[in-house]
mmCIF file with all atom_site columns, C-alpha atoms in Angstrom:
data_model
loop_
_atom_site.group_PDB
_atom_site.id
_atom_site.type_symbol
_atom_site.label_atom_id
_atom_site.label_alt_id
_atom_site.label_comp_id
_atom_site.label_asym_id
_atom_site.label_entity_id
_atom_site.label_seq_id
_atom_site.pdbx_PDB_ins_code
_atom_site.Cartn_x
_atom_site.Cartn_y
_atom_site.Cartn_z
_atom_site.occupancy
_atom_site.B_iso_or_equiv
_atom_site.pdbx_formal_charge
_atom_site.auth_seq_id
_atom_site.auth_comp_id
_atom_site.auth_asym_id
_atom_site.auth_atom_id
_atom_site.pdbx_PDB_model_num
ATOM 1   C CA . MET A 1 1   ? 132.704 112.071 48.732 1.00 47.00 ? 1   MET A CA 1
ATOM 2   C CA . PHE A 1 2   ? 134.457 109.563 51.547 1.00 40.00 ? 2   PHE A CA 1
ATOM 3   C CA . ALA A 1 3   ? 137.712 110.673 49.929 1.00 44.00 ? 3   ALA A CA 1
ATOM 4   C CA . LYS A 1 4   ? 136.932 114.598 51.279 1.00 46.00 ? 4   LYS A CA 1
ATOM 5   C CA . MET A 1 5   ? 136.677 113.211 54.479 1.00 45.00 ? 5   MET A CA 1
ATOM 6   C CA . ILE A 1 6   ? 139.666 111.359 54.712 1.00 43.00 ? 6   ILE A CA 1
ATOM 7   C CA . PHE A 1 7   ? 141.259 114.239 53.425 1.00 46.00 ? 7   PHE A CA 1
ATOM 8   C CA . SER A 1 8   ? 139.333 116.579 55.904 1.00 46.00 ? 8   SER A CA 1
ATOM 9   C CA . SER A 1 9   ? 139.769 114.487 59.646 1.00 44.00 ? 9   SER A CA 1
ATOM 10  C CA . LEU A 1 10  ? 143.799 113.606 57.821 1.00 45.00 ? 10  LEU A CA 1
ATOM 11  C CA . LEU A 1 11  ? 144.662 117.283 57.815 1.00 48.00 ? 11  LEU A CA 1
ATOM 12  C CA . THR A 1 12  ? 143.124 117.874 61.444 1.00 46.00 ? 12  THR A CA 1
ATOM 13  C CA . ILE A 1 13  ? 144.471 115.256 62.712 1.00 44.00 ? 13  ILE A CA 1
ATOM 14  C CA . SER A 1 14  ? 148.420 115.739 61.578 1.00 45.00 ? 14  SER A CA 1
ATOM 15  C CA . ALA A 1 15  ? 148.045 119.002 63.490 1.00 43.00 ? 15  ALA A CA 1
ATOM 16  C CA . LEU A 1 16  ? 147.630 117.776 67.107 1.00 44.00 ? 16  LEU A CA 1
ATOM 17  C CA . ALA A 1 17  ? 150.372 114.999 67.298 1.00 42.00 ? 17  ALA A CA 1
ATOM 18  C CA . GLY A 1 18  ? 152.375 117.667 68.889 1.00 44.00 ? 18  GLY A CA 1
ATOM 19  C CA . SER A 1 19  ? 150.013 119.438 70.355 1.00 41.00 ? 19  SER A CA 1
ATOM 20  C CA . ALA A 1 20  ? 148.365 119.964 74.031 1.00 40.00 ? 20  ALA A CA 1
ATOM 21  C CA . PHE A 1 21  ? 145.806 122.237 75.128 1.00 39.00 ? 21  PHE A CA 1
ATOM 22  C CA . ALA A 1 22  ? 146.346 125.265 75.823 1.00 41.00 ? 22  ALA A CA 1
ATOM 23  C CA . ALA A 1 23  ? 146.150 126.473 79.320 1.00 42.00 ? 23  ALA A CA 1
ATOM 24  C CA . PRO A 1 24  ? 142.565 128.127 80.011 1.00 38.00 ? 24  PRO A CA 1
ATOM 25  C CA . PHE A 1 25  ? 142.142 131.378 80.171 1.00 38.00 ? 25  PHE A CA 1
ATOM 26  C CA . ASN A 1 26  ? 142.405 132.425 83.789 1.00 40.00 ? 26  ASN A CA 1
ATOM 27  C CA . PRO A 1 27  ? 140.512 136.342 84.043 1.00 38.00 ? 27  PRO A CA 1
ATOM 28  C CA . GLN A 1 28  ? 142.544 136.849 88.000 1.00 41.00 ? 28  GLN A CA 1
ATOM 29  C CA . THR A 1 29  ? 146.100 136.277 86.124 1.00 41.00 ? 29  THR A CA 1
ATOM 30  C CA . GLN A 1 30  ? 145.661 137.646 82.633 1.00 39.00 ? 30  GLN A CA 1
ATOM 31  C CA . SER A 1 31  ? 144.108 140.230 81.622 1.00 40.00 ? 31  SER A CA 1
ATOM 32  C CA . LEU A 1 32  ? 142.194 140.439 77.802 1.00 37.00 ? 32  LEU A CA 1
ATOM 33  C CA . ASP A 1 33  ? 144.750 142.870 76.272 1.00 42.00 ? 33  ASP A CA 1
ATOM 34  C CA . ARG A 1 34  ? 147.253 139.958 76.901 1.00 42.00 ? 34  ARG A CA 1
ATOM 35  C CA . ARG A 1 35  ? 145.047 137.658 76.021 1.00 58.00 ? 35  ARG A CA 1
ATOM 36  C CA . TYR A 1 36  ? 143.838 138.885 72.213 1.00 72.00 ? 36  TYR A CA 1
ATOM 37  C CA . ILE A 1 37  ? 146.822 139.817 70.375 1.00 86.00 ? 37  ILE A CA 1
ATOM 38  C CA . SER A 1 38  ? 146.729 141.982 67.252 1.00 92.00 ? 38  SER A CA 1
ATOM 39  C CA . PHE A 1 39  ? 149.759 140.079 64.687 1.00 95.00 ? 39  PHE A CA 1
ATOM 40  C CA . ASN A 1 40  ? 148.883 142.550 62.045 1.00 94.00 ? 40  ASN A CA 1
ATOM 41  C CA . ASN A 1 41  ? 152.182 144.031 61.112 1.00 94.00 ? 41  ASN A CA 1
ATOM 42  C CA . TRP A 1 42  ? 153.609 142.919 64.138 1.00 94.00 ? 42  TRP A CA 1
ATOM 43  C CA . HIS A 1 43  ? 156.808 144.066 64.756 1.00 95.00 ? 43  HIS A CA 1
ATOM 44  C CA . GLY A 1 44  ? 156.450 145.737 61.563 1.00 95.00 ? 44  GLY A CA 1
ATOM 45  C CA . LEU A 1 45  ? 156.607 142.419 60.031 1.00 96.00 ? 45  LEU A CA 1
ATOM 46  C CA . SER A 1 46  ? 154.801 143.143 56.251 1.00 96.00 ? 46  SER A CA 1
ATOM 47  C CA . SER A 1 47  ? 154.271 139.217 55.932 1.00 96.00 ? 47  SER A CA 1
ATOM 48  C CA . LEU A 1 48  ? 151.991 139.691 58.703 1.00 96.00 ? 48  LEU A CA 1
ATOM 49  C CA . SER A 1 49  ? 150.301 142.000 56.712 1.00 96.00 ? 49  SER A CA 1
ATOM 50  C CA . GLY A 1 50  ? 145.883 141.430 57.424 1.00 95.00 ? 50  GLY A CA 1
ATOM 51  C CA . PHE A 1 51  ? 146.436 138.146 59.639 1.00 96.00 ? 51  PHE A CA 1
ATOM 52  C CA . ASP A 1 52  ? 143.933 139.005 61.789 1.00 95.00 ? 52  ASP A CA 1
ATOM 53  C CA . ASN A 1 53  ? 141.560 138.957 59.212 1.00 95.00 ? 53  ASN A CA 1
ATOM 54  C CA . PHE A 1 54  ? 141.308 135.263 58.655 1.00 95.00 ? 54  PHE A CA 1
ATOM 55  C CA . TYR A 1 55  ? 140.077 134.441 62.665 1.00 93.00 ? 55  TYR A CA 1
ATOM 56  C CA . GLY A 1 56  ? 139.596 137.573 64.217 1.00 89.00 ? 56  GLY A CA 1
ATOM 57  C CA . SER A 1 57  ? 142.071 139.412 67.270 1.00 86.00 ? 57  SER A CA 1
ATOM 58  C CA . ASP A 1 58  ? 140.260 137.917 69.559 1.00 90.00 ? 58  ASP A CA 1
ATOM 59  C CA . ASN A 1 59  ? 140.223 134.812 68.593 1.00 92.00 ? 59  ASN A CA 1
ATOM 60  C CA . PHE A 1 60  ? 144.383 133.168 67.535 1.00 93.00 ? 60  PHE A CA 1
ATOM 61  C CA . SER A 1 61  ? 143.246 129.859 67.946 1.00 92.00 ? 61  SER A CA 1
ATOM 62  C CA . GLY A 1 62  ? 139.738 129.509 65.416 1.00 93.00 ? 62  GLY A CA 1
ATOM 63  C CA . GLU A 1 63  ? 137.456 128.141 68.498 1.00 92.00 ? 63  GLU A CA 1
ATOM 64  C CA . ILE A 1 64  ? 134.432 127.831 66.785 1.00 90.00 ? 64  ILE A CA 1
ATOM 65  C CA . SER A 1 65  ? 131.241 127.982 69.295 1.00 89.00 ? 65  SER A CA 1
ATOM 66  C CA . THR A 1 66  ? 128.335 126.441 67.007 1.00 92.00 ? 66  THR A CA 1
ATOM 67  C CA . GLN A 1 67  ? 128.006 124.400 63.431 1.00 94.00 ? 67  GLN A CA 1
ATOM 68  C CA . VAL A 1 68  ? 125.941 124.096 60.621 1.00 96.00 ? 68  VAL A CA 1
ATOM 69  C CA . VAL A 1 69  ? 125.060 119.955 60.217 1.00 95.00 ? 69  VAL A CA 1
ATOM 70  C CA . GLU A 1 70  ? 124.260 119.304 56.547 1.00 93.00 ? 70  GLU A CA 1
ATOM 71  C CA . GLN A 1 71  ? 121.348 117.184 57.489 1.00 88.00 ? 71  GLN A CA 1
ATOM 72  C CA . GLU A 1 72  ? 120.743 116.181 54.018 1.00 85.00 ? 72  GLU A CA 1
ATOM 73  C CA . THR A 1 73  ? 124.539 114.457 53.552 1.00 84.00 ? 73  THR A CA 1
ATOM 74  C CA . GLU A 1 74  ? 125.376 111.276 55.607 1.00 91.00 ? 74  GLU A CA 1
ATOM 75  C CA . VAL A 1 75  ? 129.272 109.724 55.606 1.00 95.00 ? 75  VAL A CA 1
ATOM 76  C CA . VAL A 1 76  ? 129.948 106.052 57.104 1.00 96.00 ? 76  VAL A CA 1
ATOM 77  C CA . CYS A 1 77  ? 132.751 105.576 58.944 1.00 95.00 ? 77  CYS A CA 1
ATOM 78  C CA . HIS A 1 78  ? 135.274 103.198 57.484 1.00 94.00 ? 78  HIS A CA 1
ATOM 79  C CA . SER A 1 79  ? 138.072 102.013 59.664 1.00 95.00 ? 79  SER A CA 1
ATOM 80  C CA . LEU A 1 80  ? 141.527 101.568 57.634 1.00 96.00 ? 80  LEU A CA 1
ATOM 81  C CA . SER A 1 81  ? 144.815 100.355 59.170 1.00 98.00 ? 81  SER A CA 1
ATOM 82  C CA . VAL A 1 82  ? 146.513 102.504 61.699 1.00 98.00 ? 82  VAL A CA 1
ATOM 83  C CA . GLU A 1 83  ? 149.439 102.544 59.481 1.00 98.00 ? 83  GLU A CA 1
ATOM 84  C CA . ILE A 1 84  ? 147.669 103.929 56.240 1.00 98.00 ? 84  ILE A CA 1
ATOM 85  C CA . ILE A 1 85  ? 145.998 106.360 58.310 1.00 96.00 ? 85  ILE A CA 1
ATOM 86  C CA . GLN A 1 86  ? 149.787 106.918 59.540 1.00 97.00 ? 86  GLN A CA 1
ATOM 87  C CA . GLN A 1 87  ? 151.220 107.348 56.727 1.00 98.00 ? 87  GLN A CA 1
ATOM 88  C CA . LYS A 1 88  ? 148.794 109.604 55.427 1.00 94.00 ? 88  LYS A CA 1
ATOM 89  C CA . LEU A 1 89  ? 149.101 111.844 57.894 1.00 92.00 ? 89  LEU A CA 1
ATOM 90  C CA . LEU A 1 90  ? 152.796 112.172 57.364 1.00 96.00 ? 90  LEU A CA 1
ATOM 91  C CA . VAL A 1 91  ? 152.398 113.073 53.780 1.00 95.00 ? 91  VAL A CA 1
ATOM 92  C CA . LEU A 1 92  ? 149.884 115.670 55.292 1.00 91.00 ? 92  LEU A CA 1
ATOM 93  C CA . GLN A 1 93  ? 152.372 116.985 57.651 1.00 94.00 ? 93  GLN A CA 1
ATOM 94  C CA . GLU A 1 94  ? 155.431 117.309 55.429 1.00 97.00 ? 94  GLU A CA 1
ATOM 95  C CA . MET A 1 95  ? 152.943 119.328 53.242 1.00 97.00 ? 95  MET A CA 1
ATOM 96  C CA . ALA A 1 96  ? 152.542 121.998 56.171 1.00 97.00 ? 96  ALA A CA 1
ATOM 97  C CA . LYS A 1 97  ? 156.315 122.099 56.703 1.00 97.00 ? 97  LYS A CA 1
ATOM 98  C CA . GLN A 1 98  ? 156.371 122.626 52.634 1.00 98.00 ? 98  GLN A CA 1
ATOM 99  C CA . ILE A 1 99  ? 153.765 125.108 52.595 1.00 98.00 ? 99  ILE A CA 1
ATOM 100 C CA . ILE A 1 100 ? 154.833 127.405 55.515 1.00 98.00 ? 100 ILE A CA 1
ATOM 101 C CA . THR A 1 101 ? 159.338 127.399 54.682 1.00 98.00 ? 101 THR A CA 1
ATOM 102 C CA . GLU A 1 102 ? 158.600 127.839 50.668 1.00 98.00 ? 102 GLU A CA 1
ATOM 103 C CA . GLN A 1 103 ? 155.725 130.325 50.997 1.00 98.00 ? 103 GLN A CA 1
ATOM 104 C CA . ILE A 1 104 ? 156.964 132.525 54.373 1.00 98.00 ? 104 ILE A CA 1
ATOM 105 C CA . CYS A 1 105 ? 160.883 133.917 54.018 1.00 98.00 ? 105 CYS A CA 1
ATOM 106 C CA . ASP A 1 106 ? 160.004 135.538 57.448 1.00 98.00 ? 106 ASP A CA 1
ATOM 107 C CA . VAL A 1 107 ? 160.842 133.161 60.502 1.00 98.00 ? 107 VAL A CA 1
ATOM 108 C CA . GLU A 1 108 ? 158.897 135.133 63.149 1.00 98.00 ? 108 GLU A CA 1
ATOM 109 C CA . THR A 1 109 ? 156.186 134.870 60.482 1.00 97.00 ? 109 THR A CA 1
ATOM 110 C CA . GLN A 1 110 ? 156.579 131.127 60.161 1.00 98.00 ? 110 GLN A CA 1
ATOM 111 C CA . THR A 1 111 ? 156.453 130.645 63.696 1.00 97.00 ? 111 THR A CA 1
ATOM 112 C CA . ILE A 1 112 ? 153.000 132.180 64.482 1.00 97.00 ? 112 ILE A CA 1
ATOM 113 C CA . VAL A 1 113 ? 151.399 131.086 61.246 1.00 97.00 ? 113 VAL A CA 1
ATOM 114 C CA . PHE A 1 114 ? 152.534 127.507 62.334 1.00 97.00 ? 114 PHE A CA 1
ATOM 115 C CA . GLN A 1 115 ? 151.300 127.708 65.863 1.00 96.00 ? 115 GLN A CA 1
ATOM 116 C CA . GLN A 1 116 ? 148.210 129.296 65.041 1.00 96.00 ? 116 GLN A CA 1
ATOM 117 C CA . TYR A 1 117 ? 147.416 125.813 62.591 1.00 95.00 ? 117 TYR A CA 1
ATOM 118 C CA . ILE A 1 118 ? 148.258 123.765 65.769 1.00 95.00 ? 118 ILE A CA 1
ATOM 119 C CA . SER A 1 119 ? 146.235 125.821 68.262 1.00 94.00 ? 119 SER A CA 1
ATOM 120 C CA . ALA A 1 120 ? 143.350 125.982 65.290 1.00 93.00 ? 120 ALA A CA 1
ATOM 121 C CA . SER A 1 121 ? 143.475 121.831 64.536 1.00 92.00 ? 121 SER A CA 1
ATOM 122 C CA . SER A 1 122 ? 143.325 120.906 68.505 1.00 93.00 ? 122 SER A CA 1
ATOM 123 C CA . HIS A 1 123 ? 140.038 121.719 69.355 1.00 94.00 ? 123 HIS A CA 1
ATOM 124 C CA . PHE A 1 124 ? 139.205 118.888 67.211 1.00 95.00 ? 124 PHE A CA 1
ATOM 125 C CA . THR A 1 125 ? 140.418 116.578 70.237 1.00 96.00 ? 125 THR A CA 1
ATOM 126 C CA . SER A 1 126 ? 137.798 118.064 72.430 1.00 95.00 ? 126 SER A CA 1
ATOM 127 C CA . ASP A 1 127 ? 135.029 116.893 69.679 1.00 96.00 ? 127 ASP A CA 1
ATOM 128 C CA . ILE A 1 128 ? 136.012 113.514 69.482 1.00 96.00 ? 128 ILE A CA 1
ATOM 129 C CA . MET A 1 129 ? 136.128 113.424 73.145 1.00 97.00 ? 129 MET A CA 1
ATOM 130 C CA . HIS A 1 130 ? 132.607 114.695 73.345 1.00 96.00 ? 130 HIS A CA 1
ATOM 131 C CA . THR A 1 131 ? 133.682 117.834 75.489 1.00 96.00 ? 131 THR A CA 1
ATOM 132 C CA . SER A 1 132 ? 132.773 121.069 73.441 1.00 94.00 ? 132 SER A CA 1
ATOM 133 C CA . GLY A 1 133 ? 129.645 120.868 72.486 1.00 93.00 ? 133 GLY A CA 1
ATOM 134 C CA . ILE A 1 134 ? 130.599 120.810 68.516 1.00 94.00 ? 134 ILE A CA 1
ATOM 135 C CA . SER A 1 135 ? 129.990 117.371 66.332 1.00 95.00 ? 135 SER A CA 1
ATOM 136 C CA . ALA A 1 136 ? 133.058 115.681 65.237 1.00 96.00 ? 136 ALA A CA 1
ATOM 137 C CA . GLY A 1 137 ? 132.707 116.396 62.397 1.00 96.00 ? 137 GLY A CA 1
ATOM 138 C CA . TYR A 1 138 ? 134.554 118.697 59.080 1.00 96.00 ? 138 TYR A CA 1
ATOM 139 C CA . ASP A 1 139 ? 133.362 121.121 56.541 1.00 96.00 ? 139 ASP A CA 1
ATOM 140 C CA . SER A 1 140 ? 133.016 120.028 53.452 1.00 96.00 ? 140 SER A CA 1
ATOM 141 C CA . SER A 1 141 ? 132.742 123.387 51.691 1.00 96.00 ? 141 SER A CA 1
ATOM 142 C CA . ILE A 1 142 ? 136.484 123.877 53.300 1.00 96.00 ? 142 ILE A CA 1
ATOM 143 C CA . VAL A 1 143 ? 137.798 120.129 52.438 1.00 94.00 ? 143 VAL A CA 1
ATOM 144 C CA . SER A 1 144 ? 136.694 120.943 48.501 1.00 96.00 ? 144 SER A CA 1
ATOM 145 C CA . HIS A 1 145 ? 139.710 123.771 48.118 1.00 96.00 ? 145 HIS A CA 1
ATOM 146 C CA . TYR A 1 146 ? 141.729 120.515 48.796 1.00 93.00 ? 146 TYR A CA 1
ATOM 147 C CA . SER A 1 147 ? 142.978 121.145 44.611 1.00 94.00 ? 147 SER A CA 1
ATOM 148 C CA . GLY A 1 148 ? 143.558 124.076 44.572 1.00 95.00 ? 148 GLY A CA 1
ATOM 149 C CA . LEU A 1 149 ? 146.952 123.564 47.561 1.00 96.00 ? 149 LEU A CA 1
ATOM 150 C CA . TYR A 1 150 ? 148.859 122.707 44.268 1.00 97.00 ? 150 TYR A CA 1
ATOM 151 C CA . ASN A 1 151 ? 149.550 123.517 40.218 1.00 97.00 ? 151 ASN A CA 1
ATOM 152 C CA . SER A 1 152 ? 149.430 120.765 37.430 1.00 96.00 ? 152 SER A CA 1
ATOM 153 C CA . ASP A 1 153 ? 152.850 120.691 37.384 1.00 97.00 ? 153 ASP A CA 1
ATOM 154 C CA . GLY A 1 154 ? 153.137 119.516 41.334 1.00 95.00 ? 154 GLY A CA 1
ATOM 155 C CA . SER A 1 155 ? 154.338 122.939 42.115 1.00 97.00 ? 155 SER A CA 1
ATOM 156 C CA . LEU A 1 156 ? 152.080 124.458 45.657 1.00 97.00 ? 156 LEU A CA 1
ATOM 157 C CA . SER A 1 157 ? 149.842 127.418 44.187 1.00 97.00 ? 157 SER A CA 1
ATOM 158 C CA . THR A 1 158 ? 150.058 130.900 44.962 1.00 97.00 ? 158 THR A CA 1
ATOM 159 C CA . SER A 1 159 ? 145.985 131.599 44.378 1.00 96.00 ? 159 SER A CA 1
ATOM 160 C CA . ASP A 1 160 ? 143.650 132.763 46.539 1.00 96.00 ? 160 ASP A CA 1
ATOM 161 C CA . LEU A 1 161 ? 141.290 130.393 47.672 1.00 96.00 ? 161 LEU A CA 1
ATOM 162 C CA . GLY A 1 162 ? 138.219 132.553 48.907 1.00 96.00 ? 162 GLY A CA 1
ATOM 163 C CA . ILE A 1 163 ? 137.999 131.127 52.081 1.00 96.00 ? 163 ILE A CA 1
ATOM 164 C CA . SER A 1 164 ? 138.194 132.416 55.257 1.00 95.00 ? 164 SER A CA 1
ATOM 165 C CA . GLY A 1 165 ? 138.607 131.217 58.818 1.00 94.00 ? 165 GLY A CA 1
ATOM 166 C CA . SER A 1 166 ? 135.308 132.424 59.948 1.00 92.00 ? 166 SER A CA 1
ATOM 167 C CA . ASP A 1 167 ? 133.948 130.240 57.005 1.00 95.00 ? 167 ASP A CA 1
ATOM 168 C CA . VAL A 1 168 ? 134.893 126.942 58.952 1.00 95.00 ? 168 VAL A CA 1
ATOM 169 C CA . GLY A 1 169 ? 131.557 125.363 60.526 1.00 95.00 ? 169 GLY A CA 1
ATOM 170 C CA . LYS A 1 170 ? 128.916 126.273 57.981 1.00 95.00 ? 170 LYS A CA 1
ATOM 171 C CA . SER A 1 171 ? 128.843 123.260 55.706 1.00 96.00 ? 171 SER A CA 1
ATOM 172 C CA . VAL A 1 172 ? 129.451 120.569 58.428 1.00 96.00 ? 172 VAL A CA 1
ATOM 173 C CA . ILE A 1 173 ? 129.309 116.794 57.985 1.00 96.00 ? 173 ILE A CA 1
ATOM 174 C CA . VAL A 1 174 ? 129.379 114.246 61.000 1.00 96.00 ? 174 VAL A CA 1
ATOM 175 C CA . PRO A 1 175 ? 130.308 110.841 60.146 1.00 96.00 ? 175 PRO A CA 1
ATOM 176 C CA . THR A 1 176 ? 128.425 108.035 61.406 1.00 95.00 ? 176 THR A CA 1
ATOM 177 C CA . GLY A 1 177 ? 129.726 104.988 62.474 1.00 96.00 ? 177 GLY A CA 1
ATOM 178 C CA . THR A 1 178 ? 132.214 105.148 65.387 1.00 96.00 ? 178 THR A CA 1
ATOM 179 C CA . ASN A 1 179 ? 131.965 102.983 68.410 1.00 97.00 ? 179 ASN A CA 1
ATOM 180 C CA . TRP A 1 180 ? 130.639 105.940 70.681 1.00 97.00 ? 180 TRP A CA 1
ATOM 181 C CA . ASN A 1 181 ? 128.656 104.673 73.936 1.00 97.00 ? 181 ASN A CA 1
ATOM 182 C CA . SER A 1 182 ? 127.300 107.459 75.760 1.00 96.00 ? 182 SER A CA 1
ATOM 183 C CA . ALA A 1 183 ? 127.361 105.186 79.112 1.00 98.00 ? 183 ALA A CA 1
ATOM 184 C CA . THR A 1 184 ? 131.820 103.946 78.678 1.00 98.00 ? 184 THR A CA 1
ATOM 185 C CA . SER A 1 185 ? 132.684 106.519 76.168 1.00 98.00 ? 185 SER A CA 1
ATOM 186 C CA . PRO A 1 186 ? 133.870 109.328 78.183 1.00 97.00 ? 186 PRO A CA 1
ATOM 187 C CA . SER A 1 187 ? 135.757 107.347 80.165 1.00 98.00 ? 187 SER A CA 1
ATOM 188 C CA . SER A 1 188 ? 137.734 105.211 77.906 1.00 98.00 ? 188 SER A CA 1
ATOM 189 C CA . VAL A 1 189 ? 138.088 108.462 75.868 1.00 97.00 ? 189 VAL A CA 1
ATOM 190 C CA . GLN A 1 190 ? 139.912 110.093 78.111 1.00 97.00 ? 190 GLN A CA 1
ATOM 191 C CA . ALA A 1 191 ? 142.156 107.064 79.195 1.00 98.00 ? 191 ALA A CA 1
ATOM 192 C CA . ALA A 1 192 ? 143.365 107.391 75.215 1.00 97.00 ? 192 ALA A CA 1
ATOM 193 C CA . TYR A 1 193 ? 144.025 110.574 75.766 1.00 97.00 ? 193 TYR A CA 1
ATOM 194 C CA . THR A 1 194 ? 145.662 109.932 79.132 1.00 97.00 ? 194 THR A CA 1
ATOM 195 C CA . ALA A 1 195 ? 147.989 107.650 77.885 1.00 97.00 ? 195 ALA A CA 1
ATOM 196 C CA . ALA A 1 196 ? 148.532 109.818 74.098 1.00 96.00 ? 196 ALA A CA 1
ATOM 197 C CA . GLN A 1 197 ? 149.986 112.567 76.348 1.00 95.00 ? 197 GLN A CA 1
ATOM 198 C CA . SER A 1 198 ? 151.792 110.649 78.533 1.00 96.00 ? 198 SER A CA 1
ATOM 199 C CA . ALA A 1 199 ? 153.632 108.877 75.327 1.00 97.00 ? 199 ALA A CA 1
ATOM 200 C CA . ILE A 1 200 ? 154.383 112.543 73.972 1.00 94.00 ? 200 ILE A CA 1
ATOM 201 C CA . SER A 1 201 ? 156.005 113.754 77.576 1.00 91.00 ? 201 SER A CA 1
ATOM 202 C CA . GLY A 1 202 ? 158.188 110.536 77.416 1.00 88.00 ? 202 GLY A CA 1
ATOM 203 C CA . ASN A 1 203 ? 159.669 111.370 73.972 1.00 70.00 ? 203 ASN A CA 1
#
């Protein structure tokens, strides 16, 4: 279970490294028609057939507002060296690139799918910062499919995993043991976020 926790957390965080929050929707300057775009067969691309079925045309980034926490399962956070975490994140980063470049041949579809991946993962930042109303955890049911990504010979699997974006949040494990303090952590995580964003902007 701990291995699953690490895999899920790293998969989510790997996408965060290259992403900042998107600007909030402003009804005075944006219309819903402009915000909600259907990408099914966008610009005639057959590789985007069924794209909207995953999260829905009105939820491009897969944002969730509710979650079902597995109360009977307890997982405790165990800190590892940050360099080990960075190593694992690097592997997951390159795995995402492999999946996109080996299994999508239209560069337009590569672009849209990767932007969706980054956007969907970016919501985890507000979970960590305790500003979303969603606990910082992972869906154990989704994580259980990680072994289906590769074949026994090391090549990428082409199998349908039988899951959808709407399944996220139905079987959530929230690890305990972090140093969150309701009195001091809101300001400290904001400082950490600001410092990280400054580092990104400086690159």
